[in-house]
PDB file of C-alpha atoms in Angstrom:
ATOM      1  CA  MET A 172       0.041   0.222   0.321  1.00 25.00           C
ATOM      2  CA  ILE A 173       1.175   3.710  -0.848  1.00 32.00           C
ATOM      3  CA  ILE A 174       0.780   6.206   1.315  1.00 31.00           C
ATOM      4  CA  CYS A 175       0.930   9.424  -0.362  1.00 39.00           C
ATOM      5  CA  PRO A 176       2.855  12.026   2.437  1.00 41.00           C
ATOM      6  CA  VAL A 177       0.773  14.925   0.727  1.00 41.00           C
ATOM      7  CA  ASP A 178      -2.557  15.430   2.438  1.00 37.00           C
ATOM      8  CA  PHE A 179      -5.254  16.509  -0.118  1.00 32.00           C
ATOM      9  CA  ASN A 180      -7.438  18.924   1.864  1.00 32.00           C
ATOM     10  CA  GLY A 181      -7.390  21.157  -1.240  1.00 32.00           C
ATOM     11  CA  HIS A 182     -10.420  20.330  -3.622  1.00 28.00           C
ATOM     12  CA  GLY A 183      -8.598  22.157  -6.478  1.00 33.00           C
ATOM     13  CA  GLY A 184      -8.747  25.701  -7.876  1.00 35.00           C
ATOM     14  CA  ASP A 185     -11.863  27.632  -9.957  1.00 37.00           C
ATOM     15  CA  ASN A 186      -9.598  29.122 -12.095  1.00 37.00           C
ATOM     16  CA  THR A 187     -10.419  32.375 -11.257  1.00 36.00           C
ATOM     17  CA  GLU A 188      -8.605  35.707 -10.287  1.00 41.00           C
ATOM     18  CA  GLY A 189     -10.175  37.977  -8.084  1.00 42.00           C
ATOM     19  CA  LYS A 190     -13.685  38.825  -8.355  1.00 40.00           C
ATOM     20  CA  ARG A 191     -13.145  41.578 -10.886  1.00 41.00           C
ATOM     21  CA  GLY A 192     -11.467  39.657 -14.012  1.00 45.00           C
ATOM     22  CA  LYS A 193     -12.073  36.434 -13.956  1.00 45.00           C
ATOM     23  CA  LYS A 194      -8.895  34.190 -15.813  1.00 62.00           C
ATOM     24  CA  HIS A 195     -10.482  31.562 -17.357  1.00 71.00           C
ATOM     25  CA  MET A 196      -8.028  28.962 -18.008  1.00 83.00           C
ATOM     26  CA  ARG A 197      -8.645  25.408 -20.545  1.00 92.00           C
ATOM     27  CA  GLU A 198      -7.039  22.263 -20.115  1.00 94.00           C
ATOM     28  CA  ILE A 199      -5.111  21.262 -22.658  1.00 96.00           C
ATOM     29  CA  MET A 200      -3.491  18.086 -21.185  1.00 97.00           C
ATOM     30  CA  ALA A 201      -4.474  15.652 -18.289  1.00 96.00           C
ATOM     31  CA  ILE A 202      -2.406  12.155 -16.898  1.00 98.00           C
ATOM     32  CA  ASP A 203      -3.456   9.734 -14.653  1.00 97.00           C
ATOM     33  CA  VAL A 204      -0.447   8.493 -11.805  1.00 97.00           C
ATOM     34  CA  ILE A 205      -0.912   5.452  -9.921  1.00 96.00           C
ATOM     35  CA  LEU A 206       1.978   6.145  -7.415  1.00 95.00           C
ATOM     36  CA  ASP A 207       3.170   2.822  -6.553  1.00 96.00           C
ATOM     37  CA  GLU A 208       5.926   3.807  -3.899  1.00 95.00           C
ATOM     38  CA  CYS A 209       6.927   5.977  -1.119  1.00 96.00           C
ATOM     39  CA  LEU A 210      10.518   6.275  -0.292  1.00 97.00           C
ATOM     40  CA  GLU A 211      10.783   8.833   2.857  1.00 97.00           C
ATOM     41  CA  VAL A 212      13.527  10.174   4.949  1.00 97.00           C
ATOM     42  CA  GLU A 213      12.944  12.678   8.163  1.00 96.00           C
ATOM     43  CA  GLY A 214      16.052  14.500   9.159  1.00 95.00           C
ATOM     44  CA  GLN A 215      16.458  17.143  12.123  1.00 94.00           C
ATOM     45  CA  GLY A 216      15.870  20.047   9.456  1.00 95.00           C
ATOM     46  CA  GLY A 217      12.979  18.715   7.402  1.00 96.00           C
ATOM     47  CA  LYS A 218      11.798  15.387   5.602  1.00 96.00           C
ATOM     48  CA  ALA A 219      12.291  14.439   1.945  1.00 97.00           C
ATOM     49  CA  CYS A 220      10.127  11.562  -0.168  1.00 97.00           C
ATOM     50  CA  MET A 221      10.450  10.473  -3.655  1.00 98.00           C
ATOM     51  CA  ILE A 222       7.284   9.040  -5.278  1.00 96.00           C
ATOM     52  CA  LEU A 223       7.744   6.386  -8.002  1.00 97.00           C
ATOM     53  CA  PHE A 224       4.663   6.339  -9.785  1.00 97.00           C
ATOM     54  CA  HIS A 225       3.374   4.887 -13.385  1.00 97.00           C
ATOM     55  CA  GLY A 226       0.505   5.935 -15.531  1.00 98.00           C
ATOM     56  CA  THR A 227      -1.897   7.170 -18.644  1.00 98.00           C
ATOM     57  CA  CYS A 228      -2.631  10.243 -20.780  1.00 98.00           C
ATOM     58  CA  ASP A 229      -5.194  10.027 -23.186  1.00 96.00           C
ATOM     59  CA  CYS A 230      -6.378  13.807 -24.514  1.00 94.00           C
ATOM     60  CA  GLY A 231      -6.868  14.899 -27.270  1.00 94.00           C
ATOM     61  CA  LEU A 232      -3.089  15.996 -27.795  1.00 96.00           C
ATOM     62  CA  PHE A 233      -1.616  12.967 -27.005  1.00 98.00           C
ATOM     63  CA  HIS A 234      -2.413   8.767 -26.283  1.00 98.00           C
ATOM     64  CA  GLY A 235       0.587   7.305 -24.300  1.00 98.00           C
ATOM     65  CA  ARG A 236       2.260   6.293 -20.755  1.00 98.00           C
ATOM     66  CA  ILE A 237       4.576   7.150 -18.870  1.00 98.00           C
ATOM     67  CA  LEU A 238       7.726   5.360 -19.237  1.00 98.00           C
ATOM     68  CA  PRO A 239       9.430   3.273 -16.163  1.00 97.00           C
ATOM     69  CA  GLY A 240      11.440   5.669 -14.084  1.00 96.00           C
ATOM     70  CA  GLY A 241       8.588   8.392 -12.849  1.00 97.00           C
ATOM     71  CA  ALA A 242       9.730  10.123  -9.855  1.00 97.00           C
ATOM     72  CA  ASP A 243       8.003  12.632  -7.786  1.00 97.00           C
ATOM     73  CA  THR A 244      11.205  14.467  -5.072  1.00 97.00           C
ATOM     74  CA  GLN A 245       9.064  16.617  -2.759  1.00 97.00           C
ATOM     75  CA  LYS A 246      11.148  18.130   0.361  1.00 97.00           C
ATOM     76  CA  GLU A 247       9.901  19.711   3.480  1.00 95.00           C
ATOM     77  CA  LYS A 248      12.429  22.292   5.677  1.00 95.00           C
ATOM     78  CA  SER A 249      10.915  22.479   9.010  1.00 90.00           C
ATOM     79  CA  GLY A 250       8.458  25.674   9.069  1.00 88.00           C
ATOM     80  CA  GLU A 251       8.173  25.783   5.110  1.00 92.00           C
ATOM     81  CA  LEU A 252       5.830  24.368   2.007  1.00 92.00           C
ATOM     82  CA  ARG A 253       6.586  21.398   0.620  1.00 94.00           C
ATOM     83  CA  THR A 254       7.985  21.807  -2.471  1.00 97.00           C
ATOM     84  CA  LEU A 255       8.042  19.056  -5.653  1.00 96.00           C
ATOM     85  CA  SER A 256       9.698  18.285  -8.645  1.00 97.00           C
ATOM     86  CA  ALA A 257       8.320  15.424 -10.947  1.00 97.00           C
ATOM     87  CA  ARG A 258       9.857  14.216 -13.896  1.00 98.00           C
ATOM     88  CA  TYR A 259       8.852  11.256 -16.450  1.00 98.00           C
ATOM     89  CA  ILE A 260       8.781  10.615 -19.537  1.00 98.00           C
ATOM     90  CA  LEU A 261       5.519   9.706 -21.554  1.00 98.00           C
ATOM     91  CA  GLU A 262       5.852   7.683 -25.139  1.00 98.00           C
ATOM     92  CA  GLY A 263       2.964   7.448 -27.585  1.00 98.00           C
ATOM     93  CA  THR A 264       1.463   8.583 -30.049  1.00 98.00           C
ATOM     94  CA  ASP A 265       0.559  13.016 -30.873  1.00 98.00           C
ATOM     95  CA  ALA A 266      -2.811  14.267 -32.230  1.00 95.00           C
ATOM     96  CA  GLU A 267      -1.770  13.474 -35.733  1.00 97.00           C
ATOM     97  CA  GLY A 268      -0.791  10.045 -34.738  1.00 98.00           C
ATOM     98  CA  ASN A 269       2.673  10.132 -35.113  1.00 98.00           C
ATOM     99  CA  ALA A 270       4.988   8.021 -32.143  1.00 98.00           C
ATOM    100  CA  CYS A 271       6.003  10.581 -29.624  1.00 98.00           C
ATOM    101  CA  ARG A 272       7.888  11.324 -26.394  1.00 98.00           C
ATOM    102  CA  ILE A 273       7.727  14.002 -24.241  1.00 98.00           C
ATOM    103  CA  PHE A 274       9.867  14.634 -21.029  1.00 98.00           C
ATOM    104  CA  ILE A 275       8.052  16.800 -18.353  1.00 98.00           C
ATOM    105  CA  GLU A 276       9.106  18.409 -15.236  1.00 98.00           C
ATOM    106  CA  ASN A 277       7.077  19.254 -12.943  1.00 96.00           C
ATOM    107  CA  ASN A 278       7.748  21.925 -10.145  1.00 97.00           C
ATOM    108  CA  GLY A 279       5.403  23.278  -7.410  1.00 96.00           C
ATOM    109  CA  ALA A 280       4.569  23.290  -4.197  1.00 94.00           C
ATOM    110  CA  VAL A 281       2.032  21.977  -1.206  1.00 92.00           C
ATOM    111  CA  GLN A 282      -0.116  25.222  -0.443  1.00 90.00           C
ATOM    112  CA  LYS A 283      -1.140  25.487   3.132  1.00 88.00           C
ATOM    113  CA  ASP A 284      -4.641  25.015   1.758  1.00 92.00           C
ATOM    114  CA  GLY A 285      -3.153  21.155   0.257  1.00 89.00           C
ATOM    115  CA  GLN A 286      -3.906  22.803  -2.846  1.00 92.00           C
ATOM    116  CA  ILE A 287      -1.019  21.856  -5.443  1.00 94.00           C
ATOM    117  CA  THR A 288       0.060  24.450  -8.034  1.00 93.00           C
ATOM    118  CA  THR A 289       2.825  23.449 -10.549  1.00 96.00           C
ATOM    119  CA  LYS A 290       4.653  24.349 -13.313  1.00 97.00           C
ATOM    120  CA  PRO A 291       5.733  22.899 -16.015  1.00 97.00           C
ATOM    121  CA  LEU A 292       8.887  22.399 -18.194  1.00 98.00           C
ATOM    122  CA  ILE A 293       8.336  20.116 -21.818  1.00 98.00           C
ATOM    123  CA  TYR A 294      10.414  18.768 -24.103  1.00 98.00           C
ATOM    124  CA  THR A 295       8.945  16.620 -26.710  1.00 98.00           C
ATOM    125  CA  ASP A 296      10.234  15.287 -30.548  1.00 98.00           C
ATOM    126  CA  SER A 297       6.975  15.938 -31.905  1.00 98.00           C
ATOM    127  CA  LYS A 298       6.935  18.346 -34.154  1.00 97.00           C
ATOM    128  CA  ALA A 299       2.657  18.693 -33.457  1.00 97.00           C
ATOM    129  CA  LEU A 300       3.359  18.719 -29.936  1.00 98.00           C
ATOM    130  CA  ALA A 301       6.291  21.278 -30.361  1.00 98.00           C
ATOM    131  CA  TRP A 302       4.349  24.240 -29.298  1.00 97.00           C
ATOM    132  CA  LEU A 303       4.003  22.677 -25.840  1.00 97.00           C
ATOM    133  CA  GLU A 304       8.053  23.790 -24.568  1.00 98.00           C
ATOM    134  CA  GLN A 305       7.323  27.193 -25.010  1.00 97.00           C
ATOM    135  CA  ALA A 306       3.477  27.177 -24.050  1.00 97.00           C
ATOM    136  CA  ASP A 307       2.887  28.782 -20.733  1.00 96.00           C
ATOM    137  CA  LEU A 308       0.826  26.164 -18.767  1.00 97.00           C
ATOM    138  CA  THR A 309      -0.233  25.610 -14.763  1.00 97.00           C
ATOM    139  CA  GLY A 310      -0.947  22.283 -13.649  1.00 96.00           C
ATOM    140  CA  HIS A 311      -3.303  21.452 -11.342  1.00 95.00           C
ATOM    141  CA  VAL A 312      -2.756  17.776  -9.142  1.00 94.00           C
ATOM    142  CA  GLN A 313      -5.706  16.524  -7.894  1.00 94.00           C
ATOM    143  CA  PRO A 314      -6.581  13.490  -5.521  1.00 93.00           C
ATOM    144  CA  ALA A 315      -7.744  10.162  -7.709  1.00 93.00           C
ATOM    145  CA  GLU A 316      -8.967   6.964  -7.086  1.00 88.00           C
ATOM    146  CA  HIS A 317      -5.835   5.344  -7.338  1.00 88.00           C
ATOM    147  CA  GLY A 318      -3.071   8.001  -7.140  1.00 93.00           C
ATOM    148  CA  VAL A 319      -3.280  11.643  -8.677  1.00 95.00           C
ATOM    149  CA  ARG A 320      -4.647  13.198 -11.626  1.00 97.00           C
ATOM    150  CA  ILE A 321      -2.781  16.353 -13.654  1.00 96.00           C
ATOM    151  CA  GLY A 322      -4.134  18.312 -15.515  1.00 96.00           C
ATOM    152  CA  PHE A 323      -2.238  20.777 -17.507  1.00 97.00           C
ATOM    153  CA  GLU A 324      -3.887  24.316 -18.476  1.00 96.00           C
ATOM    154  CA  MET A 325      -3.356  27.312 -20.498  1.00 94.00           C
TER     155      MET A 325
END
């Protein structure tokens, strides 16, 4: 049984900013992540864990799976917010049906209310998805049945 040390108290953002100027974001990609193992260490000045995972992506832009080796490294210094940095490679097909890979480095923090917002860095060998490397994306992590769901919005 995997025990993820992240406490999901939040229910996710509503993708709005303030009451005057609403900012509606559109989800362009979602990844279903299944947690495999959590390796933890707690020291005097903080704690860290590495969460190993696998999963799938099935959306209009891309269909495929996370290759073996995906890991989310989380650190929390005493008295500070927990930070995370997940790195993984997806392998599958792009919207044009071409075989491709997508590397994602997803960096973020767990907020006091439990919400996790991330900023992904993406590299891909897909010509159809090359624009993702320059896109201003935001990620949101939500609990799911066997792990988490990461949605990328712009």
